[in-house]
PDB file of C-alpha atoms in Angstrom:
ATOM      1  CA  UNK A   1       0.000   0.000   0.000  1.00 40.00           C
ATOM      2  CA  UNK A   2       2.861   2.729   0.619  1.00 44.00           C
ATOM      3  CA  UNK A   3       3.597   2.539  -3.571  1.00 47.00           C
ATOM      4  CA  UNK A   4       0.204   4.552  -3.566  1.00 49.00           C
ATOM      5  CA  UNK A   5       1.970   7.461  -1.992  1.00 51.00           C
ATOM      6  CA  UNK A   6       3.707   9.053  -3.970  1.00 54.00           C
ATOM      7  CA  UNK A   7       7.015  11.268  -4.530  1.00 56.00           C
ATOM      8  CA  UNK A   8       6.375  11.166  -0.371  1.00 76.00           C
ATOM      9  CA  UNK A   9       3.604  13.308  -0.468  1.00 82.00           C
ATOM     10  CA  UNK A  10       0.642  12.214   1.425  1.00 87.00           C
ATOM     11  CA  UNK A  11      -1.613  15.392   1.376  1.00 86.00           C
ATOM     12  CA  UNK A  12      -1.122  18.425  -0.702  1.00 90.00           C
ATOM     13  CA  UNK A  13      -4.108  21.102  -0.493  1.00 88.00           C
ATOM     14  CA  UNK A  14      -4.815  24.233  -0.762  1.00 94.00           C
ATOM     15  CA  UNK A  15      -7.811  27.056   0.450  1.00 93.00           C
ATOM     16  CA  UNK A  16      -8.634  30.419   1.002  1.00 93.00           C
ATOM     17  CA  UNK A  17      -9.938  31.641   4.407  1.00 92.00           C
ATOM     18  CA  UNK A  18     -13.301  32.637   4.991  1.00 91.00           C
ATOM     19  CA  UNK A  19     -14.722  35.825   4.413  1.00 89.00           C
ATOM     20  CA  UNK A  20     -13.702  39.010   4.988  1.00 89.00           C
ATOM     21  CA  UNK A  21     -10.332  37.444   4.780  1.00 87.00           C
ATOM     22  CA  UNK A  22      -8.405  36.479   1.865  1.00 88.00           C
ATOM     23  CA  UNK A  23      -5.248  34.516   2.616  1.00 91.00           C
ATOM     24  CA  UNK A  24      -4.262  31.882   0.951  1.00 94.00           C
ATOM     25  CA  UNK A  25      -3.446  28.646   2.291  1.00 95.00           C
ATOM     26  CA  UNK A  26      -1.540  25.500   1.507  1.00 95.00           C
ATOM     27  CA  UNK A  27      -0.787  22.169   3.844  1.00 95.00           C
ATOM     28  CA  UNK A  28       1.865  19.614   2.217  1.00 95.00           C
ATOM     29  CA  UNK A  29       1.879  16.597   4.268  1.00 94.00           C
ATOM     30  CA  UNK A  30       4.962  13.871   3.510  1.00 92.00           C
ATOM     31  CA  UNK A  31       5.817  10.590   5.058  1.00 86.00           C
ATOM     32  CA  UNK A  32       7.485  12.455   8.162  1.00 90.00           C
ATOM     33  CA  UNK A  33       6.628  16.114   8.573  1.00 94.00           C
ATOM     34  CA  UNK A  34       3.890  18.573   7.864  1.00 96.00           C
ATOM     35  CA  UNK A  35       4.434  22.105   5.846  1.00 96.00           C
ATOM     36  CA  UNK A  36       1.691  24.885   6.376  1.00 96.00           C
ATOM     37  CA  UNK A  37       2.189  27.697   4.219  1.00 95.00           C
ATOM     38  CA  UNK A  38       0.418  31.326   4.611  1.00 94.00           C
ATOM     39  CA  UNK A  39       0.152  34.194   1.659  1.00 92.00           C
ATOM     40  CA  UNK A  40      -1.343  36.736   3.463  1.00 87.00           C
ATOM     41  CA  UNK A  41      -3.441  38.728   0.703  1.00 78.00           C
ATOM     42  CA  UNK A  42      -3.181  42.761   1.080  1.00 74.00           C
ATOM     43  CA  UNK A  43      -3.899  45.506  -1.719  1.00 72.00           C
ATOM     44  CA  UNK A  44      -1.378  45.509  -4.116  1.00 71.00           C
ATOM     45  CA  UNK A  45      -0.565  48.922  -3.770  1.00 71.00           C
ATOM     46  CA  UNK A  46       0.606  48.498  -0.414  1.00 71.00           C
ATOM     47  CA  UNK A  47       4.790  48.141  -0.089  1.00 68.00           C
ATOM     48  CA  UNK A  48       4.205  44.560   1.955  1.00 64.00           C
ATOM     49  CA  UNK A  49       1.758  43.289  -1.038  1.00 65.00           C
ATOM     50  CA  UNK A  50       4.368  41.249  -2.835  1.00 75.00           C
ATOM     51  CA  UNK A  51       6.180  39.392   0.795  1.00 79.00           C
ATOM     52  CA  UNK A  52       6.691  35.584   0.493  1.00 84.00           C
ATOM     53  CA  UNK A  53       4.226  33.511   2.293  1.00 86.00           C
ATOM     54  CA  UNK A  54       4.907  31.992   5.825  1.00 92.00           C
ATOM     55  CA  UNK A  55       5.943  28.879   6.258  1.00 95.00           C
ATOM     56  CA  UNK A  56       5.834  26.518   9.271  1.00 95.00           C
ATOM     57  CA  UNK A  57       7.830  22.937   8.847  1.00 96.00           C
ATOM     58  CA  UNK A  58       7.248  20.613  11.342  1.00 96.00           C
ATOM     59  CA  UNK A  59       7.506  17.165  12.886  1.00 96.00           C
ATOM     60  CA  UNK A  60       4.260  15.116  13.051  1.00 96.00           C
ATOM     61  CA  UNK A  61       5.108  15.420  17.126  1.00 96.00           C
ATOM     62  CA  UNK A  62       5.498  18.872  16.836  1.00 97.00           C
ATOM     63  CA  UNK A  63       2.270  19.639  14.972  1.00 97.00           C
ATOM     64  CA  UNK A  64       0.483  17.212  17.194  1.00 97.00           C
ATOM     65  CA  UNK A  65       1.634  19.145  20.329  1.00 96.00           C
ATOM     66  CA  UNK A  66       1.830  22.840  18.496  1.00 97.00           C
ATOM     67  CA  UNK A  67      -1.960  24.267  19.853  1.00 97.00           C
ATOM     68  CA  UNK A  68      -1.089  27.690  17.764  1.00 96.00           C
ATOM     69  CA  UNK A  69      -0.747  26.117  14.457  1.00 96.00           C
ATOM     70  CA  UNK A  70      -4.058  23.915  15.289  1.00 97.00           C
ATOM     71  CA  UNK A  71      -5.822  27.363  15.387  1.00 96.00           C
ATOM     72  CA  UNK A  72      -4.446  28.754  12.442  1.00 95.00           C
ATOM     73  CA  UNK A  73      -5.111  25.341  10.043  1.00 95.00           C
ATOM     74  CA  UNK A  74      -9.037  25.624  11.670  1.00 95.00           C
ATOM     75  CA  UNK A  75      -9.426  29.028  10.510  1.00 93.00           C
ATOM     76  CA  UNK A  76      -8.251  28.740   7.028  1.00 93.00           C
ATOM     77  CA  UNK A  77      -9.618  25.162   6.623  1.00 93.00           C
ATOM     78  CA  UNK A  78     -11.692  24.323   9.354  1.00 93.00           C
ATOM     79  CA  UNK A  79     -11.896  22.096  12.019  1.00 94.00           C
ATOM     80  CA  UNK A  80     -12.965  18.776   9.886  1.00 90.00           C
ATOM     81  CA  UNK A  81      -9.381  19.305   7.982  1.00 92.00           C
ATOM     82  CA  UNK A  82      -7.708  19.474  11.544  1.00 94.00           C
ATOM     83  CA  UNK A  83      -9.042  16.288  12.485  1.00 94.00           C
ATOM     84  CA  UNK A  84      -8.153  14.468   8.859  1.00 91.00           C
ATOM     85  CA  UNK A  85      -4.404  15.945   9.192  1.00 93.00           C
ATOM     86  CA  UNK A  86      -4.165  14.339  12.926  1.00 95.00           C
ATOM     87  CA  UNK A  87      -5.920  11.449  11.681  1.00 93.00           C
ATOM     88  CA  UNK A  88      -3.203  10.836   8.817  1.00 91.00           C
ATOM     89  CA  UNK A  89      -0.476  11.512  11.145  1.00 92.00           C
ATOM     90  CA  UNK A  90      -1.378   8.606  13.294  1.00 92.00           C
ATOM     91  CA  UNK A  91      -1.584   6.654  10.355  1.00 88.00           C
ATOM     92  CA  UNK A  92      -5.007   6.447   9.151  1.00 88.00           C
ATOM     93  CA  UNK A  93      -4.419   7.271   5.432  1.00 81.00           C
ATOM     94  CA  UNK A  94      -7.139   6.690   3.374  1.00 82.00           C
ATOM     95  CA  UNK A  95      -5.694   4.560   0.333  1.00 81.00           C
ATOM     96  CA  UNK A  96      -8.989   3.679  -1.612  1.00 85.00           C
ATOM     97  CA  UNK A  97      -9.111   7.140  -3.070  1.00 84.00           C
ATOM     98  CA  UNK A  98      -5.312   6.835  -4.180  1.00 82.00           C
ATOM     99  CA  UNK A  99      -5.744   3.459  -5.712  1.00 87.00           C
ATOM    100  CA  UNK A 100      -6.001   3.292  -9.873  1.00 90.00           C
ATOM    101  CA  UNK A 101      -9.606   4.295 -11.018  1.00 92.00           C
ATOM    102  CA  UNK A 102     -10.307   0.903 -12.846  1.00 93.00           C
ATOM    103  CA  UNK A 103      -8.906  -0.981  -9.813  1.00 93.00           C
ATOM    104  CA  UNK A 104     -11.367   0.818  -7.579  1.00 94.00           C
ATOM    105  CA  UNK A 105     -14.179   0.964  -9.987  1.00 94.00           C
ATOM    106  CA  UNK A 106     -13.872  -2.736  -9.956  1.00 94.00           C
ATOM    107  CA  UNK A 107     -13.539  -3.404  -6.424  1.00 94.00           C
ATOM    108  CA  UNK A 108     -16.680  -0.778  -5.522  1.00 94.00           C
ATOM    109  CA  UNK A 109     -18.576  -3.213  -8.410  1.00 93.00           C
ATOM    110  CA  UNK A 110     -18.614  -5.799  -5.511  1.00 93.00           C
ATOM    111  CA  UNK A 111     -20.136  -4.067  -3.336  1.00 93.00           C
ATOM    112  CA  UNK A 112     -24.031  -4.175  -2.242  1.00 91.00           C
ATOM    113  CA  UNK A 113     -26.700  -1.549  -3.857  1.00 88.00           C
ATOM    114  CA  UNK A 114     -27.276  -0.170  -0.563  1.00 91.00           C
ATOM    115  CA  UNK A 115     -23.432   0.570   0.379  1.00 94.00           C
ATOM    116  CA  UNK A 116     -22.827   1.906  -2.713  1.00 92.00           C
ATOM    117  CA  UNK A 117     -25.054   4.439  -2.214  1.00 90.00           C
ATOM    118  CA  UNK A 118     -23.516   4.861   1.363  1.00 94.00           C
ATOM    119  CA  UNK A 119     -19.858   5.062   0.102  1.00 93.00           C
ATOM    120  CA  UNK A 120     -21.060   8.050  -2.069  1.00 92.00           C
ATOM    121  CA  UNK A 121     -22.000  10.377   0.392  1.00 92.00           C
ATOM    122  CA  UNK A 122     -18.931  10.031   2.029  1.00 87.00           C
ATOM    123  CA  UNK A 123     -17.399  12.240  -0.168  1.00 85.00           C
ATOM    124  CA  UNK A 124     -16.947  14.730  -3.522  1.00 87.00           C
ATOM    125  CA  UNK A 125     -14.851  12.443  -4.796  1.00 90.00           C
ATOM    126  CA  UNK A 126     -16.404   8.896  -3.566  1.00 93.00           C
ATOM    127  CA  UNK A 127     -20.314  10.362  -5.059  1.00 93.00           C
ATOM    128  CA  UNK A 128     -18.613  11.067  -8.300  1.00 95.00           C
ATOM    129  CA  UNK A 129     -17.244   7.761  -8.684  1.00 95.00           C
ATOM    130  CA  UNK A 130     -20.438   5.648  -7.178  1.00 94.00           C
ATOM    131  CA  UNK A 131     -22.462   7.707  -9.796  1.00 92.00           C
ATOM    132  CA  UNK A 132     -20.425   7.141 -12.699  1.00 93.00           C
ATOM    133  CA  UNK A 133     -20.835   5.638 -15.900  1.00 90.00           C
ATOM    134  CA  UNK A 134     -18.104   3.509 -15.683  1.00 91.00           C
ATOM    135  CA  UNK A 135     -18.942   2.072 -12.226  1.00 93.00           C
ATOM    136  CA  UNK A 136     -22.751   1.471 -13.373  1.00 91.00           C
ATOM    137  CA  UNK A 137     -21.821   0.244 -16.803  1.00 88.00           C
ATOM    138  CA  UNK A 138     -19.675  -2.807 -14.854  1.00 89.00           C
ATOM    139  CA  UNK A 139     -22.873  -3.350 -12.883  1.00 88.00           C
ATOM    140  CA  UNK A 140     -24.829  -3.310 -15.467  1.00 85.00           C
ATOM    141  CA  UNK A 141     -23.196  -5.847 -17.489  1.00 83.00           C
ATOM    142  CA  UNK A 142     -22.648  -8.075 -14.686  1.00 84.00           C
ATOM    143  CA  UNK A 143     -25.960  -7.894 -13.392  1.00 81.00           C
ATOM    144  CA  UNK A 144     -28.436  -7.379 -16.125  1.00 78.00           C
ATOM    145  CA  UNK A 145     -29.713 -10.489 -18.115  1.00 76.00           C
ATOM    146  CA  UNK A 146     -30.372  -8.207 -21.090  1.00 74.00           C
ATOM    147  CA  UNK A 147     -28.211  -8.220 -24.196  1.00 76.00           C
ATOM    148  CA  UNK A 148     -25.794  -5.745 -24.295  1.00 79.00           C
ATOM    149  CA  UNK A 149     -26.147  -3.634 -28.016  1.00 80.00           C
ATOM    150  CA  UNK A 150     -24.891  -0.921 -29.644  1.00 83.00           C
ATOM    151  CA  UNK A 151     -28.731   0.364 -29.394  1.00 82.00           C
ATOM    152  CA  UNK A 152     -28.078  -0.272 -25.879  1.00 81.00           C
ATOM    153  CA  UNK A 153     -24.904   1.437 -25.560  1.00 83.00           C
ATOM    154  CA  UNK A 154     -26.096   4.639 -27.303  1.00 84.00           C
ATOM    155  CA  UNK A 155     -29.070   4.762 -25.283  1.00 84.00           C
ATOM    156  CA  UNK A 156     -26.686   4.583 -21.936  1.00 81.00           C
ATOM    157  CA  UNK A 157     -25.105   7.287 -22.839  1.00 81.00           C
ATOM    158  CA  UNK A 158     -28.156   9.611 -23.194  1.00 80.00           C
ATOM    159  CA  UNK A 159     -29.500   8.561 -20.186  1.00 81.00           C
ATOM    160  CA  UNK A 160     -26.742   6.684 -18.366  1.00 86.00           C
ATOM    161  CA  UNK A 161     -26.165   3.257 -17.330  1.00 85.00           C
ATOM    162  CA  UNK A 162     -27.380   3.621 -13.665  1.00 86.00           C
ATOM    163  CA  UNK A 163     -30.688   5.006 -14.704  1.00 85.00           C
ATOM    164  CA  UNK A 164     -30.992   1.880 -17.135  1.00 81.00           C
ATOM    165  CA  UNK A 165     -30.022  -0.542 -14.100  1.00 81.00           C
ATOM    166  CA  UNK A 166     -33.181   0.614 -12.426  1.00 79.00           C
ATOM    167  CA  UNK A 167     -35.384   0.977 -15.646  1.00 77.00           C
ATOM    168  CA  UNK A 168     -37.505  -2.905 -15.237  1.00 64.00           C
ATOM    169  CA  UNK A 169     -37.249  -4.713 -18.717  1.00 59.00           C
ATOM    170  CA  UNK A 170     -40.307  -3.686 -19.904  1.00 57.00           C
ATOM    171  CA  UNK A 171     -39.881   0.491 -19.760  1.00 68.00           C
ATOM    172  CA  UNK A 172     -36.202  -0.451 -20.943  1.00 62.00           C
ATOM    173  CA  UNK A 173     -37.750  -1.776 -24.505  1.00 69.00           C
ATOM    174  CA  UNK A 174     -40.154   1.053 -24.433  1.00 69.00           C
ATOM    175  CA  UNK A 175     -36.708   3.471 -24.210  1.00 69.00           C
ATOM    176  CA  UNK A 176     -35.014   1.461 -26.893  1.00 70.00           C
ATOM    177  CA  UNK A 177     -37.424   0.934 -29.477  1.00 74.00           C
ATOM    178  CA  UNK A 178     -38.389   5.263 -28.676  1.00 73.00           C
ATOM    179  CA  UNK A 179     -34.306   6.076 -29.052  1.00 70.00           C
ATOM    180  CA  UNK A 180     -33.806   3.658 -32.362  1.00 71.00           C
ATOM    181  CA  UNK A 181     -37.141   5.667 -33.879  1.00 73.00           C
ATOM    182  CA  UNK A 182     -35.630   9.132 -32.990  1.00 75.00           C
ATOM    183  CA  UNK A 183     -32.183   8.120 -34.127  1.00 68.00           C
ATOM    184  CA  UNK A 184     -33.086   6.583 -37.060  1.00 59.00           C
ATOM    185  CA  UNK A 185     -31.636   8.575 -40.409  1.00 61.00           C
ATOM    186  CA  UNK A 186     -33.793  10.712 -42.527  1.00 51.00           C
ATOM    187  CA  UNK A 187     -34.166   9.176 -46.334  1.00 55.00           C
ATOM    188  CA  UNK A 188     -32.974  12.172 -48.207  1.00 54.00           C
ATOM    189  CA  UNK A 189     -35.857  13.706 -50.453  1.00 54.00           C
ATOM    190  CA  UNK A 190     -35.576  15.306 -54.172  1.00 53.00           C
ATOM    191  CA  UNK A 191     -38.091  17.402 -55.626  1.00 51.00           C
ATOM    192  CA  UNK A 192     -39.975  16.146 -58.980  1.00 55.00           C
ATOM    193  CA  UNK A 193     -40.900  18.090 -61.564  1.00 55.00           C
ATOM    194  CA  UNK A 194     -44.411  18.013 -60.699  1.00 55.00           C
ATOM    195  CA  UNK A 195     -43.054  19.851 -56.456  1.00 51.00           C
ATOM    196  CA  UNK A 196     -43.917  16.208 -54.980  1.00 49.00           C
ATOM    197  CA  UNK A 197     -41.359  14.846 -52.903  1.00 46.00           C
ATOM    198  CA  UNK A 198     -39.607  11.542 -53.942  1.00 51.00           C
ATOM    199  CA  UNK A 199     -37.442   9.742 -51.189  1.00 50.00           C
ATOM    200  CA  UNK A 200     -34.900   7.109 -51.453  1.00 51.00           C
ATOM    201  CA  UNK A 201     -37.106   4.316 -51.335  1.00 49.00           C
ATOM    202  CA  UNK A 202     -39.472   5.546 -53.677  1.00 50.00           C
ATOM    203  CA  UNK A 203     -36.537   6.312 -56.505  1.00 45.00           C
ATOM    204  CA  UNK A 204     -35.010   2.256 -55.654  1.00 47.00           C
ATOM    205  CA  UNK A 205     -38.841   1.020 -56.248  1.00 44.00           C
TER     206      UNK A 205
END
Protein backbone atom coordinates (compact mmCIF):
# COMPACT_ATOMS: atom_id res chain seq x y z
CA UNK A 1 0.00 0.00 0.00
CA UNK A 2 2.86 2.73 0.62
CA UNK A 3 3.60 2.54 -3.57
CA UNK A 4 0.20 4.55 -3.57
CA UNK A 5 1.97 7.46 -1.99
CA UNK A 6 3.71 9.05 -3.97
CA UNK A 7 7.01 11.27 -4.53
CA UNK A 8 6.38 11.17 -0.37
CA UNK A 9 3.60 13.31 -0.47
CA UNK A 10 0.64 12.21 1.43
CA UNK A 11 -1.61 15.39 1.38
CA UNK A 12 -1.12 18.42 -0.70
CA UNK A 13 -4.11 21.10 -0.49
CA UNK A 14 -4.81 24.23 -0.76
CA UNK A 15 -7.81 27.06 0.45
CA UNK A 16 -8.63 30.42 1.00
CA UNK A 17 -9.94 31.64 4.41
CA UNK A 18 -13.30 32.64 4.99
CA UNK A 19 -14.72 35.83 4.41
CA UNK A 20 -13.70 39.01 4.99
CA UNK A 21 -10.33 37.44 4.78
CA UNK A 22 -8.40 36.48 1.87
CA UNK A 23 -5.25 34.52 2.62
CA UNK A 24 -4.26 31.88 0.95
CA UNK A 25 -3.45 28.65 2.29
CA UNK A 26 -1.54 25.50 1.51
CA UNK A 27 -0.79 22.17 3.84
CA UNK A 28 1.86 19.61 2.22
CA UNK A 29 1.88 16.60 4.27
CA UNK A 30 4.96 13.87 3.51
CA UNK A 31 5.82 10.59 5.06
CA UNK A 32 7.48 12.45 8.16
CA UNK A 33 6.63 16.11 8.57
CA UNK A 34 3.89 18.57 7.86
CA UNK A 35 4.43 22.11 5.85
CA UNK A 36 1.69 24.89 6.38
CA UNK A 37 2.19 27.70 4.22
CA UNK A 38 0.42 31.33 4.61
CA UNK A 39 0.15 34.19 1.66
CA UNK A 40 -1.34 36.74 3.46
CA UNK A 41 -3.44 38.73 0.70
CA UNK A 42 -3.18 42.76 1.08
CA UNK A 43 -3.90 45.51 -1.72
CA UNK A 44 -1.38 45.51 -4.12
CA UNK A 45 -0.57 48.92 -3.77
CA UNK A 46 0.61 48.50 -0.41
CA UNK A 47 4.79 48.14 -0.09
CA UNK A 48 4.21 44.56 1.96
CA UNK A 49 1.76 43.29 -1.04
CA UNK A 50 4.37 41.25 -2.84
CA UNK A 51 6.18 39.39 0.79
CA UNK A 52 6.69 35.58 0.49
CA UNK A 53 4.23 33.51 2.29
CA UNK A 54 4.91 31.99 5.82
CA UNK A 55 5.94 28.88 6.26
CA UNK A 56 5.83 26.52 9.27
CA UNK A 57 7.83 22.94 8.85
CA UNK A 58 7.25 20.61 11.34
CA UNK A 59 7.51 17.17 12.89
CA UNK A 60 4.26 15.12 13.05
CA UNK A 61 5.11 15.42 17.13
CA UNK A 62 5.50 18.87 16.84
CA UNK A 63 2.27 19.64 14.97
CA UNK A 64 0.48 17.21 17.19
CA UNK A 65 1.63 19.15 20.33
CA UNK A 66 1.83 22.84 18.50
CA UNK A 67 -1.96 24.27 19.85
CA UNK A 68 -1.09 27.69 17.76
CA UNK A 69 -0.75 26.12 14.46
CA UNK A 70 -4.06 23.91 15.29
CA UNK A 71 -5.82 27.36 15.39
CA UNK A 72 -4.45 28.75 12.44
CA UNK A 73 -5.11 25.34 10.04
CA UNK A 74 -9.04 25.62 11.67
CA UNK A 75 -9.43 29.03 10.51
CA UNK A 76 -8.25 28.74 7.03
CA UNK A 77 -9.62 25.16 6.62
CA UNK A 78 -11.69 24.32 9.35
CA UNK A 79 -11.90 22.10 12.02
CA UNK A 80 -12.97 18.78 9.89
CA UNK A 81 -9.38 19.31 7.98
CA UNK A 82 -7.71 19.47 11.54
CA UNK A 83 -9.04 16.29 12.49
CA UNK A 84 -8.15 14.47 8.86
CA UNK A 85 -4.40 15.94 9.19
CA UNK A 86 -4.16 14.34 12.93
CA UNK A 87 -5.92 11.45 11.68
CA UNK A 88 -3.20 10.84 8.82
CA UNK A 89 -0.48 11.51 11.15
CA UNK A 90 -1.38 8.61 13.29
CA UNK A 91 -1.58 6.65 10.35
CA UNK A 92 -5.01 6.45 9.15
CA UNK A 93 -4.42 7.27 5.43
CA UNK A 94 -7.14 6.69 3.37
CA UNK A 95 -5.69 4.56 0.33
CA UNK A 96 -8.99 3.68 -1.61
CA UNK A 97 -9.11 7.14 -3.07
CA UNK A 98 -5.31 6.84 -4.18
CA UNK A 99 -5.74 3.46 -5.71
CA UNK A 100 -6.00 3.29 -9.87
CA UNK A 101 -9.61 4.30 -11.02
CA UNK A 102 -10.31 0.90 -12.85
CA UNK A 103 -8.91 -0.98 -9.81
CA UNK A 104 -11.37 0.82 -7.58
CA UNK A 105 -14.18 0.96 -9.99
CA UNK A 106 -13.87 -2.74 -9.96
CA UNK A 107 -13.54 -3.40 -6.42
CA UNK A 108 -16.68 -0.78 -5.52
CA UNK A 109 -18.58 -3.21 -8.41
CA UNK A 110 -18.61 -5.80 -5.51
CA UNK A 111 -20.14 -4.07 -3.34
CA UNK A 112 -24.03 -4.18 -2.24
CA UNK A 113 -26.70 -1.55 -3.86
CA UNK A 114 -27.28 -0.17 -0.56
CA UNK A 115 -23.43 0.57 0.38
CA UNK A 116 -22.83 1.91 -2.71
CA UNK A 117 -25.05 4.44 -2.21
CA UNK A 118 -23.52 4.86 1.36
CA UNK A 119 -19.86 5.06 0.10
CA UNK A 120 -21.06 8.05 -2.07
CA UNK A 121 -22.00 10.38 0.39
CA UNK A 122 -18.93 10.03 2.03
CA UNK A 123 -17.40 12.24 -0.17
CA UNK A 124 -16.95 14.73 -3.52
CA UNK A 125 -14.85 12.44 -4.80
CA UNK A 126 -16.40 8.90 -3.57
CA UNK A 127 -20.31 10.36 -5.06
CA UNK A 128 -18.61 11.07 -8.30
CA UNK A 129 -17.24 7.76 -8.68
CA UNK A 130 -20.44 5.65 -7.18
CA UNK A 131 -22.46 7.71 -9.80
CA UNK A 132 -20.42 7.14 -12.70
CA UNK A 133 -20.84 5.64 -15.90
CA UNK A 134 -18.10 3.51 -15.68
CA UNK A 135 -18.94 2.07 -12.23
CA UNK A 136 -22.75 1.47 -13.37
CA UNK A 137 -21.82 0.24 -16.80
CA UNK A 138 -19.67 -2.81 -14.85
CA UNK A 139 -22.87 -3.35 -12.88
CA UNK A 140 -24.83 -3.31 -15.47
CA UNK A 141 -23.20 -5.85 -17.49
CA UNK A 142 -22.65 -8.07 -14.69
CA UNK A 143 -25.96 -7.89 -13.39
CA UNK A 144 -28.44 -7.38 -16.12
CA UNK A 145 -29.71 -10.49 -18.12
CA UNK A 146 -30.37 -8.21 -21.09
CA UNK A 147 -28.21 -8.22 -24.20
CA UNK A 148 -25.79 -5.74 -24.29
CA UNK A 149 -26.15 -3.63 -28.02
CA UNK A 150 -24.89 -0.92 -29.64
CA UNK A 151 -28.73 0.36 -29.39
CA UNK A 152 -28.08 -0.27 -25.88
CA UNK A 153 -24.90 1.44 -25.56
CA UNK A 154 -26.10 4.64 -27.30
CA UNK A 155 -29.07 4.76 -25.28
CA UNK A 156 -26.69 4.58 -21.94
CA UNK A 157 -25.11 7.29 -22.84
CA UNK A 158 -28.16 9.61 -23.19
CA UNK A 159 -29.50 8.56 -20.19
CA UNK A 160 -26.74 6.68 -18.37
CA UNK A 161 -26.17 3.26 -17.33
CA UNK A 162 -27.38 3.62 -13.66
CA UNK A 163 -30.69 5.01 -14.70
CA UNK A 164 -30.99 1.88 -17.13
CA UNK A 165 -30.02 -0.54 -14.10
CA UNK A 166 -33.18 0.61 -12.43
CA UNK A 167 -35.38 0.98 -15.65
CA UNK A 168 -37.51 -2.91 -15.24
CA UNK A 169 -37.25 -4.71 -18.72
CA UNK A 170 -40.31 -3.69 -19.90
CA UNK A 171 -39.88 0.49 -19.76
CA UNK A 172 -36.20 -0.45 -20.94
CA UNK A 173 -37.75 -1.78 -24.50
CA UNK A 174 -40.15 1.05 -24.43
CA UNK A 175 -36.71 3.47 -24.21
CA UNK A 176 -35.01 1.46 -26.89
CA UNK A 177 -37.42 0.93 -29.48
CA UNK A 178 -38.39 5.26 -28.68
CA UNK A 179 -34.31 6.08 -29.05
CA UNK A 180 -33.81 3.66 -32.36
CA UNK A 181 -37.14 5.67 -33.88
CA UNK A 182 -35.63 9.13 -32.99
CA UNK A 183 -32.18 8.12 -34.13
CA UNK A 184 -33.09 6.58 -37.06
CA UNK A 185 -31.64 8.57 -40.41
CA UNK A 186 -33.79 10.71 -42.53
CA UNK A 187 -34.17 9.18 -46.33
CA UNK A 188 -32.97 12.17 -48.21
CA UNK A 189 -35.86 13.71 -50.45
CA UNK A 190 -35.58 15.31 -54.17
CA UNK A 191 -38.09 17.40 -55.63
CA UNK A 192 -39.97 16.15 -58.98
CA UNK A 193 -40.90 18.09 -61.56
CA UNK A 194 -44.41 18.01 -60.70
CA UNK A 195 -43.05 19.85 -56.46
CA UNK A 196 -43.92 16.21 -54.98
CA UNK A 197 -41.36 14.85 -52.90
CA UNK A 198 -39.61 11.54 -53.94
CA UNK A 199 -37.44 9.74 -51.19
CA UNK A 200 -34.90 7.11 -51.45
CA UNK A 201 -37.11 4.32 -51.33
CA UNK A 202 -39.47 5.55 -53.68
CA UNK A 203 -36.54 6.31 -56.51
CA UNK A 204 -35.01 2.26 -55.65
CA UNK A 205 -38.84 1.02 -56.25
Amino acid sequence: MASLITNDEVVNFTSVAPSPSKDFAQVLITDHEVTYRLWKIKPPKRADSKQPPTEYKETYDDFMNDDRLHTEVTRVFGKNTLDYIKGIIMGNIDYLPRMPRDLLIRIISFLELEDILLLGQTSKFFREVCNSNELWEKIYMEHSETPITDELRSLAENESWRKLFFTNKLQLQKKLRRHKATSAPVPAQTVNGDGTFITDGNLHS
